[in-house]
PDB file of C-alpha atoms in Angstrom:
ATOM      1  CA  ASP A  26       0.116  -0.029  -0.018  1.00 62.00           C
ATOM      2  CA  ARG A  27       3.052   2.398   0.898  1.00 64.00           C
ATOM      3  CA  GLN A  28       4.613   1.599  -2.653  1.00 64.00           C
ATOM      4  CA  ARG A  29       1.881   1.959  -4.164  1.00 66.00           C
ATOM      5  CA  THR A  30       1.047   5.754  -2.973  1.00 76.00           C
ATOM      6  CA  VAL A  31       4.921   6.932  -3.237  1.00 75.00           C
ATOM      7  CA  ARG A  32       3.724   5.297  -7.291  1.00 80.00           C
ATOM      8  CA  ASP A  33       0.280   7.841  -7.508  1.00 83.00           C
ATOM      9  CA  MET A  34       2.252  10.667  -5.620  1.00 86.00           C
ATOM     10  CA  LEU A  35       5.153  10.540  -8.418  1.00 89.00           C
ATOM     11  CA  ASP A  36       2.528  10.176 -11.466  1.00 90.00           C
ATOM     12  CA  TRP A  37       0.891  13.215  -9.728  1.00 91.00           C
ATOM     13  CA  SER A  38       4.261  15.050  -9.424  1.00 91.00           C
ATOM     14  CA  PHE A  39       5.881  14.265 -12.472  1.00 92.00           C
ATOM     15  CA  HIS A  40       2.385  15.067 -14.916  1.00 90.00           C
ATOM     16  CA  LEU A  41       2.388  18.546 -13.623  1.00 93.00           C
ATOM     17  CA  LEU A  42       5.983  19.075 -14.890  1.00 94.00           C
ATOM     18  CA  SER A  43       6.502  21.277 -17.920  1.00 95.00           C
ATOM     19  CA  ASP A  44       7.799  18.993 -21.010  1.00 94.00           C
ATOM     20  CA  GLU A  45      11.519  20.152 -20.649  1.00 94.00           C
ATOM     21  CA  GLU A  46      11.062  20.280 -16.698  1.00 96.00           C
ATOM     22  CA  ALA A  47       9.534  15.806 -17.289  1.00 95.00           C
ATOM     23  CA  GLN A  48      12.347  15.414 -20.300  1.00 95.00           C
ATOM     24  CA  LEU A  49      15.370  16.557 -18.377  1.00 96.00           C
ATOM     25  CA  LEU A  50      14.791  14.397 -14.993  1.00 97.00           C
ATOM     26  CA  GLN A  51      14.183  11.456 -17.262  1.00 96.00           C
ATOM     27  CA  ARG A  52      17.605  11.925 -18.629  1.00 97.00           C
ATOM     28  CA  LEU A  53      19.374  12.862 -15.445  1.00 97.00           C
ATOM     29  CA  SER A  54      18.004   9.262 -13.701  1.00 97.00           C
ATOM     30  CA  LEU A  55      20.959   8.110 -16.085  1.00 97.00           C
ATOM     31  CA  PHE A  56      23.383   8.958 -13.403  1.00 98.00           C
ATOM     32  CA  SER A  57      24.158   7.176 -10.384  1.00 96.00           C
ATOM     33  CA  GLY A  58      25.655   9.043  -7.408  1.00 94.00           C
ATOM     34  CA  GLY A  59      24.402  12.326  -8.489  1.00 96.00           C
ATOM     35  CA  TRP A  60      26.295  14.156 -11.978  1.00 97.00           C
ATOM     36  CA  THR A  61      26.948  17.793 -12.654  1.00 97.00           C
ATOM     37  CA  LEU A  62      25.427  20.971 -14.633  1.00 96.00           C
ATOM     38  CA  GLU A  63      27.911  20.011 -16.957  1.00 96.00           C
ATOM     39  CA  GLY A  64      26.701  16.163 -16.975  1.00 96.00           C
ATOM     40  CA  ALA A  65      23.396  17.663 -17.173  1.00 96.00           C
ATOM     41  CA  GLU A  66      24.017  19.730 -20.124  1.00 95.00           C
ATOM     42  CA  ALA A  67      25.484  16.576 -21.921  1.00 95.00           C
ATOM     43  CA  VAL A  68      22.704  14.336 -21.899  1.00 95.00           C
ATOM     44  CA  MET A  69      20.311  16.582 -23.095  1.00 93.00           C
ATOM     45  CA  ARG A  70      22.742  19.180 -26.207  1.00 85.00           C
ATOM     46  CA  GLU A  71      20.836  18.068 -28.897  1.00 73.00           C
ATOM     47  CA  ASP A  72      24.126  18.132 -31.326  1.00 64.00           C
ATOM     48  CA  ASP A  73      26.179  14.554 -30.396  1.00 56.00           C
ATOM     49  CA  ALA A  74      28.607  15.709 -33.142  1.00 48.00           C
ATOM     50  CA  GLY A  75      29.754  18.015 -30.419  1.00 43.00           C
ATOM     51  CA  ALA A  76      29.020  15.499 -27.065  1.00 45.00           C
ATOM     52  CA  ALA A  77      32.533  15.471 -25.775  1.00 43.00           C
ATOM     53  CA  GLY A  78      33.158  19.494 -25.344  1.00 44.00           C
ATOM     54  CA  GLY A  79      30.642  19.932 -22.185  1.00 44.00           C
ATOM     55  CA  GLY A  80      29.297  23.452 -22.209  1.00 47.00           C
ATOM     56  CA  THR A  81      30.253  26.745 -20.448  1.00 47.00           C
ATOM     57  CA  ASN A  82      27.740  28.201 -19.200  1.00 52.00           C
ATOM     58  CA  GLY A  83      24.157  26.361 -18.509  1.00 54.00           C
ATOM     59  CA  ARG A  84      23.421  26.653 -21.701  1.00 52.00           C
ATOM     60  CA  THR A  85      23.956  23.457 -24.241  1.00 46.00           C
ATOM     61  CA  ASP A  86      25.496  23.822 -27.994  1.00 43.00           C
ATOM     62  CA  SER A  87      22.321  24.191 -29.549  1.00 41.00           C
ATOM     63  CA  GLY A  88      21.307  26.734 -27.222  1.00 38.00           C
ATOM     64  CA  ARG A  89      18.953  24.671 -25.586  1.00 59.00           C
ATOM     65  CA  ASP A  90      18.927  25.992 -21.239  1.00 84.00           C
ATOM     66  CA  VAL A  91      19.455  24.004 -18.509  1.00 93.00           C
ATOM     67  CA  VAL A  92      19.842  25.792 -15.249  1.00 93.00           C
ATOM     68  CA  GLY A  93      16.226  26.770 -15.343  1.00 94.00           C
ATOM     69  CA  PRO A  94      14.619  23.697 -16.211  1.00 95.00           C
ATOM     70  CA  LEU A  95      17.153  21.840 -12.913  1.00 96.00           C
ATOM     71  CA  GLY A  96      16.352  24.484 -11.220  1.00 95.00           C
ATOM     72  CA  SER A  97      12.610  24.045 -10.859  1.00 96.00           C
ATOM     73  CA  LEU A  98      13.754  19.894 -10.479  1.00 96.00           C
ATOM     74  CA  VAL A  99      15.234  21.611  -7.518  1.00 96.00           C
ATOM     75  CA  ASP A 100      12.635  23.947  -6.175  1.00 96.00           C
ATOM     76  CA  LYS A 101       9.898  21.079  -6.934  1.00 94.00           C
ATOM     77  CA  SER A 102      11.904  18.702  -4.451  1.00 93.00           C
ATOM     78  CA  PHE A 103      12.646  16.241  -7.361  1.00 95.00           C
ATOM     79  CA  VAL A 104      16.910  17.225  -7.535  1.00 96.00           C
ATOM     80  CA  ALA A 105      18.840  18.235  -4.366  1.00 96.00           C
ATOM     81  CA  VAL A 106      22.477  20.071  -4.166  1.00 96.00           C
ATOM     82  CA  GLU A 107      25.019  19.261  -2.456  1.00 94.00           C
ATOM     83  CA  HIS A 108      26.510  22.802  -2.111  1.00 91.00           C
ATOM     84  CA  LEU A 109      30.228  21.334  -0.291  1.00 89.00           C
ATOM     85  CA  ALA A 110      30.901  19.500  -3.854  1.00 87.00           C
ATOM     86  CA  LYS A 111      33.488  20.472  -6.217  1.00 86.00           C
ATOM     87  CA  PRO A 112      32.557  21.598  -8.243  1.00 91.00           C
ATOM     88  CA  ARG A 113      28.930  21.585  -6.973  1.00 93.00           C
ATOM     89  CA  ARG A 114      27.272  17.897  -7.784  1.00 96.00           C
ATOM     90  CA  PHE A 115      23.378  17.428  -7.981  1.00 97.00           C
ATOM     91  CA  ARG A 116      20.965  13.911  -6.739  1.00 96.00           C
ATOM     92  CA  MET A 117      18.367  12.465  -6.796  1.00 96.00           C
ATOM     93  CA  LEU A 118      16.356  10.441  -4.111  1.00 93.00           C
ATOM     94  CA  GLU A 119      16.004   6.994  -5.148  1.00 93.00           C
ATOM     95  CA  THR A 120      12.784   6.647  -5.226  1.00 92.00           C
ATOM     96  CA  VAL A 121      13.023   9.424  -7.950  1.00 94.00           C
ATOM     97  CA  ARG A 122      15.562   7.956  -9.916  1.00 95.00           C
ATOM     98  CA  GLN A 123      13.757   4.702  -9.837  1.00 94.00           C
ATOM     99  CA  TYR A 124      10.669   6.270 -11.418  1.00 94.00           C
ATOM    100  CA  ALA A 125      12.650   8.173 -13.983  1.00 95.00           C
ATOM    101  CA  LEU A 126      14.837   5.305 -15.304  1.00 95.00           C
ATOM    102  CA  GLU A 127      11.350   2.991 -15.990  1.00 93.00           C
ATOM    103  CA  ARG A 128      10.117   6.311 -17.673  1.00 94.00           C
ATOM    104  CA  ILE A 129      13.189   6.535 -19.465  1.00 95.00           C
ATOM    105  CA  GLU A 130      13.481   2.901 -20.515  1.00 92.00           C
ATOM    106  CA  ALA A 131      10.175   3.362 -22.762  1.00 90.00           C
ATOM    107  CA  ASP A 132      11.699   6.164 -24.348  1.00 92.00           C
ATOM    108  CA  PRO A 133      13.413   4.351 -27.570  1.00 92.00           C
ATOM    109  CA  GLN A 134      16.039   6.359 -28.057  1.00 93.00           C
ATOM    110  CA  ALA A 135      17.562   6.029 -24.707  1.00 94.00           C
ATOM    111  CA  ASP A 136      20.631   4.754 -25.827  1.00 95.00           C
ATOM    112  CA  LYS A 137      21.524   7.612 -27.438  1.00 95.00           C
ATOM    113  CA  TYR A 138      21.239   9.611 -24.010  1.00 96.00           C
ATOM    114  CA  ARG A 139      23.285   7.272 -22.746  1.00 96.00           C
ATOM    115  CA  THR A 140      25.886   7.123 -25.230  1.00 97.00           C
ATOM    116  CA  ARG A 141      26.000  10.967 -24.931  1.00 97.00           C
ATOM    117  CA  HIS A 142      26.229   9.952 -21.021  1.00 97.00           C
ATOM    118  CA  LEU A 143      29.719   8.452 -22.340  1.00 98.00           C
ATOM    119  CA  ARG A 144      30.908  10.336 -24.134  1.00 97.00           C
ATOM    120  CA  HIS A 145      30.355  12.910 -21.431  1.00 97.00           C
ATOM    121  CA  PHE A 146      33.211  11.486 -19.113  1.00 98.00           C
ATOM    122  CA  LEU A 147      35.155  10.415 -21.799  1.00 97.00           C
ATOM    123  CA  ALA A 148      36.167  13.843 -22.389  1.00 97.00           C
ATOM    124  CA  LEU A 149      36.412  14.981 -18.676  1.00 97.00           C
ATOM    125  CA  THR A 150      38.765  11.540 -17.791  1.00 97.00           C
ATOM    126  CA  ALA A 151      40.908  12.264 -20.587  1.00 96.00           C
ATOM    127  CA  ARG A 152      41.038  16.385 -19.234  1.00 95.00           C
ATOM    128  CA  ALA A 153      41.268  14.763 -15.621  1.00 95.00           C
ATOM    129  CA  ASP A 154      44.309  12.125 -17.370  1.00 93.00           C
ATOM    130  CA  ASP A 155      45.899  15.342 -18.757  1.00 91.00           C
ATOM    131  CA  VAL A 156      45.985  16.991 -15.009  1.00 93.00           C
ATOM    132  CA  LEU A 157      46.811  14.613 -12.590  1.00 91.00           C
ATOM    133  CA  TYR A 158      49.732  12.819 -14.063  1.00 88.00           C
ATOM    134  CA  ASP A 159      51.467  16.367 -13.973  1.00 90.00           C
ATOM    135  CA  ASP A 160      49.773  17.193 -10.482  1.00 91.00           C
ATOM    136  CA  PRO A 161      48.267  13.630  -8.609  1.00 89.00           C
ATOM    137  CA  THR A 162      46.502  16.231  -5.920  1.00 90.00           C
ATOM    138  CA  HIS A 163      44.863  18.211  -8.067  1.00 91.00           C
ATOM    139  CA  TRP A 164      41.207  18.165  -7.107  1.00 91.00           C
ATOM    140  CA  TYR A 165      39.905  16.922 -10.594  1.00 93.00           C
ATOM    141  CA  GLY A 166      41.419  12.939  -8.181  1.00 92.00           C
ATOM    142  CA  ARG A 167      38.731  14.097  -6.262  1.00 92.00           C
ATOM    143  CA  TRP A 168      36.315  14.701  -8.418  1.00 95.00           C
ATOM    144  CA  LEU A 169      36.578  11.479 -10.079  1.00 95.00           C
ATOM    145  CA  ASP A 170      36.045   9.602  -6.415  1.00 94.00           C
ATOM    146  CA  LEU A 171      32.652  10.990  -6.666  1.00 95.00           C
ATOM    147  CA  GLU A 172      31.959   9.671 -10.596  1.00 96.00           C
ATOM    148  CA  GLN A 173      32.874   5.478  -9.922  1.00 95.00           C
ATOM    149  CA  ALA A 174      29.304   5.257 -10.188  1.00 97.00           C
ATOM    150  CA  ASN A 175      28.960   6.700 -13.124  1.00 98.00           C
ATOM    151  CA  LEU A 176      32.136   5.798 -14.195  1.00 98.00           C
ATOM    152  CA  HIS A 177      31.158   2.255 -13.498  1.00 97.00           C
ATOM    153  CA  LEU A 178      28.212   2.461 -15.715  1.00 97.00           C
ATOM    154  CA  ALA A 179      29.698   4.191 -18.496  1.00 98.00           C
ATOM    155  CA  PHE A 180      31.899   1.532 -18.830  1.00 97.00           C
ATOM    156  CA  GLU A 181      29.565  -1.263 -18.799  1.00 97.00           C
ATOM    157  CA  PHE A 182      27.734   0.243 -21.599  1.00 97.00           C
ATOM    158  CA  ALA A 183      29.858   0.500 -23.796  1.00 96.00           C
ATOM    159  CA  LEU A 184      31.368  -3.077 -23.459  1.00 95.00           C
ATOM    160  CA  ASN A 185      27.708  -4.248 -23.480  1.00 94.00           C
ATOM    161  CA  HIS A 186      27.214  -1.489 -27.055  1.00 94.00           C
ATOM    162  CA  ASP A 187      29.674  -2.614 -29.349  1.00 91.00           C
ATOM    163  CA  ARG A 188      31.778   0.514 -27.816  1.00 93.00           C
ATOM    164  CA  ALA A 189      34.535  -1.512 -27.344  1.00 92.00           C
ATOM    165  CA  SER A 190      37.206   1.140 -28.273  1.00 91.00           C
ATOM    166  CA  GLU A 191      35.238   3.824 -25.802  1.00 94.00           C
ATOM    167  CA  ALA A 192      35.576   1.877 -23.434  1.00 94.00           C
ATOM    168  CA  LEU A 193      39.183   0.761 -23.605  1.00 93.00           C
ATOM    169  CA  ALA A 194      39.844   4.778 -23.940  1.00 94.00           C
ATOM    170  CA  LEU A 195      37.944   5.751 -21.188  1.00 96.00           C
ATOM    171  CA  ALA A 196      39.783   2.700 -18.870  1.00 94.00           C
ATOM    172  CA  LEU A 197      43.387   3.998 -20.347  1.00 93.00           C
ATOM    173  CA  ASN A 198      42.260   7.408 -19.578  1.00 95.00           C
ATOM    174  CA  LEU A 199      41.678   6.261 -15.639  1.00 95.00           C
ATOM    175  CA  ARG A 200      45.385   4.657 -15.609  1.00 90.00           C
ATOM    176  CA  TRP A 201      46.642   7.044 -13.694  1.00 89.00           C
ATOM    177  CA  HIS A 202      44.650   8.238 -11.329  1.00 93.00           C
ATOM    178  CA  TRP A 203      43.809   4.099 -10.460  1.00 92.00           C
ATOM    179  CA  TRP A 204      47.688   4.348  -9.667  1.00 89.00           C
ATOM    180  CA  GLN A 205      47.158   7.105  -7.436  1.00 88.00           C
ATOM    181  CA  GLN A 206      44.504   5.273  -5.573  1.00 88.00           C
ATOM    182  CA  GLY A 207      46.113   2.019  -5.359  1.00 90.00           C
ATOM    183  CA  ARG A 208      43.826   0.081  -7.576  1.00 90.00           C
ATOM    184  CA  LEU A 209      45.548  -1.513  -8.993  1.00 90.00           C
ATOM    185  CA  GLN A 210      43.616  -4.973  -9.443  1.00 92.00           C
ATOM    186  CA  ARG A 211      40.231  -2.858 -10.921  1.00 91.00           C
ATOM    187  CA  ALA A 212      42.389  -0.933 -13.837  1.00 91.00           C
ATOM    188  CA  GLN A 213      44.091  -4.761 -15.307  1.00 92.00           C
ATOM    189  CA  SER A 214      40.556  -5.610 -15.060  1.00 94.00           C
ATOM    190  CA  TRP A 215      38.814  -2.741 -17.608  1.00 94.00           C
ATOM    191  CA  ILE A 216      41.644  -2.825 -19.315  1.00 91.00           C
ATOM    192  CA  GLU A 217      41.581  -6.322 -19.843  1.00 92.00           C
ATOM    193  CA  GLN A 218      37.656  -6.587 -20.591  1.00 93.00           C
ATOM    194  CA  ALA A 219      37.999  -3.708 -22.612  1.00 92.00           C
ATOM    195  CA  LEU A 220      40.545  -5.895 -25.228  1.00 91.00           C
ATOM    196  CA  ALA A 221      39.505  -8.758 -24.882  1.00 90.00           C
ATOM    197  CA  ALA A 222      36.277  -6.886 -26.524  1.00 89.00           C
ATOM    198  CA  ASP A 223      38.062  -4.802 -29.208  1.00 81.00           C
ATOM    199  CA  SER A 224      39.706  -7.671 -31.934  1.00 73.00           C
ATOM    200  CA  SER A 225      41.826  -4.212 -33.106  1.00 77.00           C
ATOM    201  CA  PRO A 226      42.444  -2.271 -30.595  1.00 73.00           C
ATOM    202  CA  ALA A 227      44.085   1.507 -32.082  1.00 73.00           C
ATOM    203  CA  PRO A 228      48.104   1.327 -32.022  1.00 72.00           C
ATOM    204  CA  ALA A 229      48.696   3.853 -28.635  1.00 64.00           C
ATOM    205  CA  ALA A 230      46.504   1.121 -27.070  1.00 67.00           C
TER     206      ALA A 230
END
């Protein structure tokens, strides 16, 4: 009875959202453990060719505003803000996330948004890798620690959807971070899984 009551409340609240708010909420459910404004921009941009770059001022490359609907979702208690995190992070209660995730699973373009999620983390880890090699104490390392659940989701999606080269790129981008964290077994496991799935890895790999 309690679960039905919660579900009815979520249904009622969801249908009060604007189309843009509802769309954003569903795509944000693809994140696990929270996300940044840059992450929200990545899944909302419509220009997939530029998906790896990230927005700058809460607006995607296609000119689409993210700050407005995201702020509205915060005001309506669908999303919470972690003000002390650097960069600032957002998250959902797990009940809200599971509800929104169920709705986006019915969308035939769900994998398109997961691809944007993957490319966002490819871009982030590439930037972090360049910095952490020379500066192991840079705050990029703490950011990657907070994104472990998202990195795992992105890696699994790439492995299971014929994107082995991107899975390998993600694993290699994390090598210095994991070396500094002493997570060598995880690094070895991810790289081995990606190499096993990629019949012709690039020479750099």
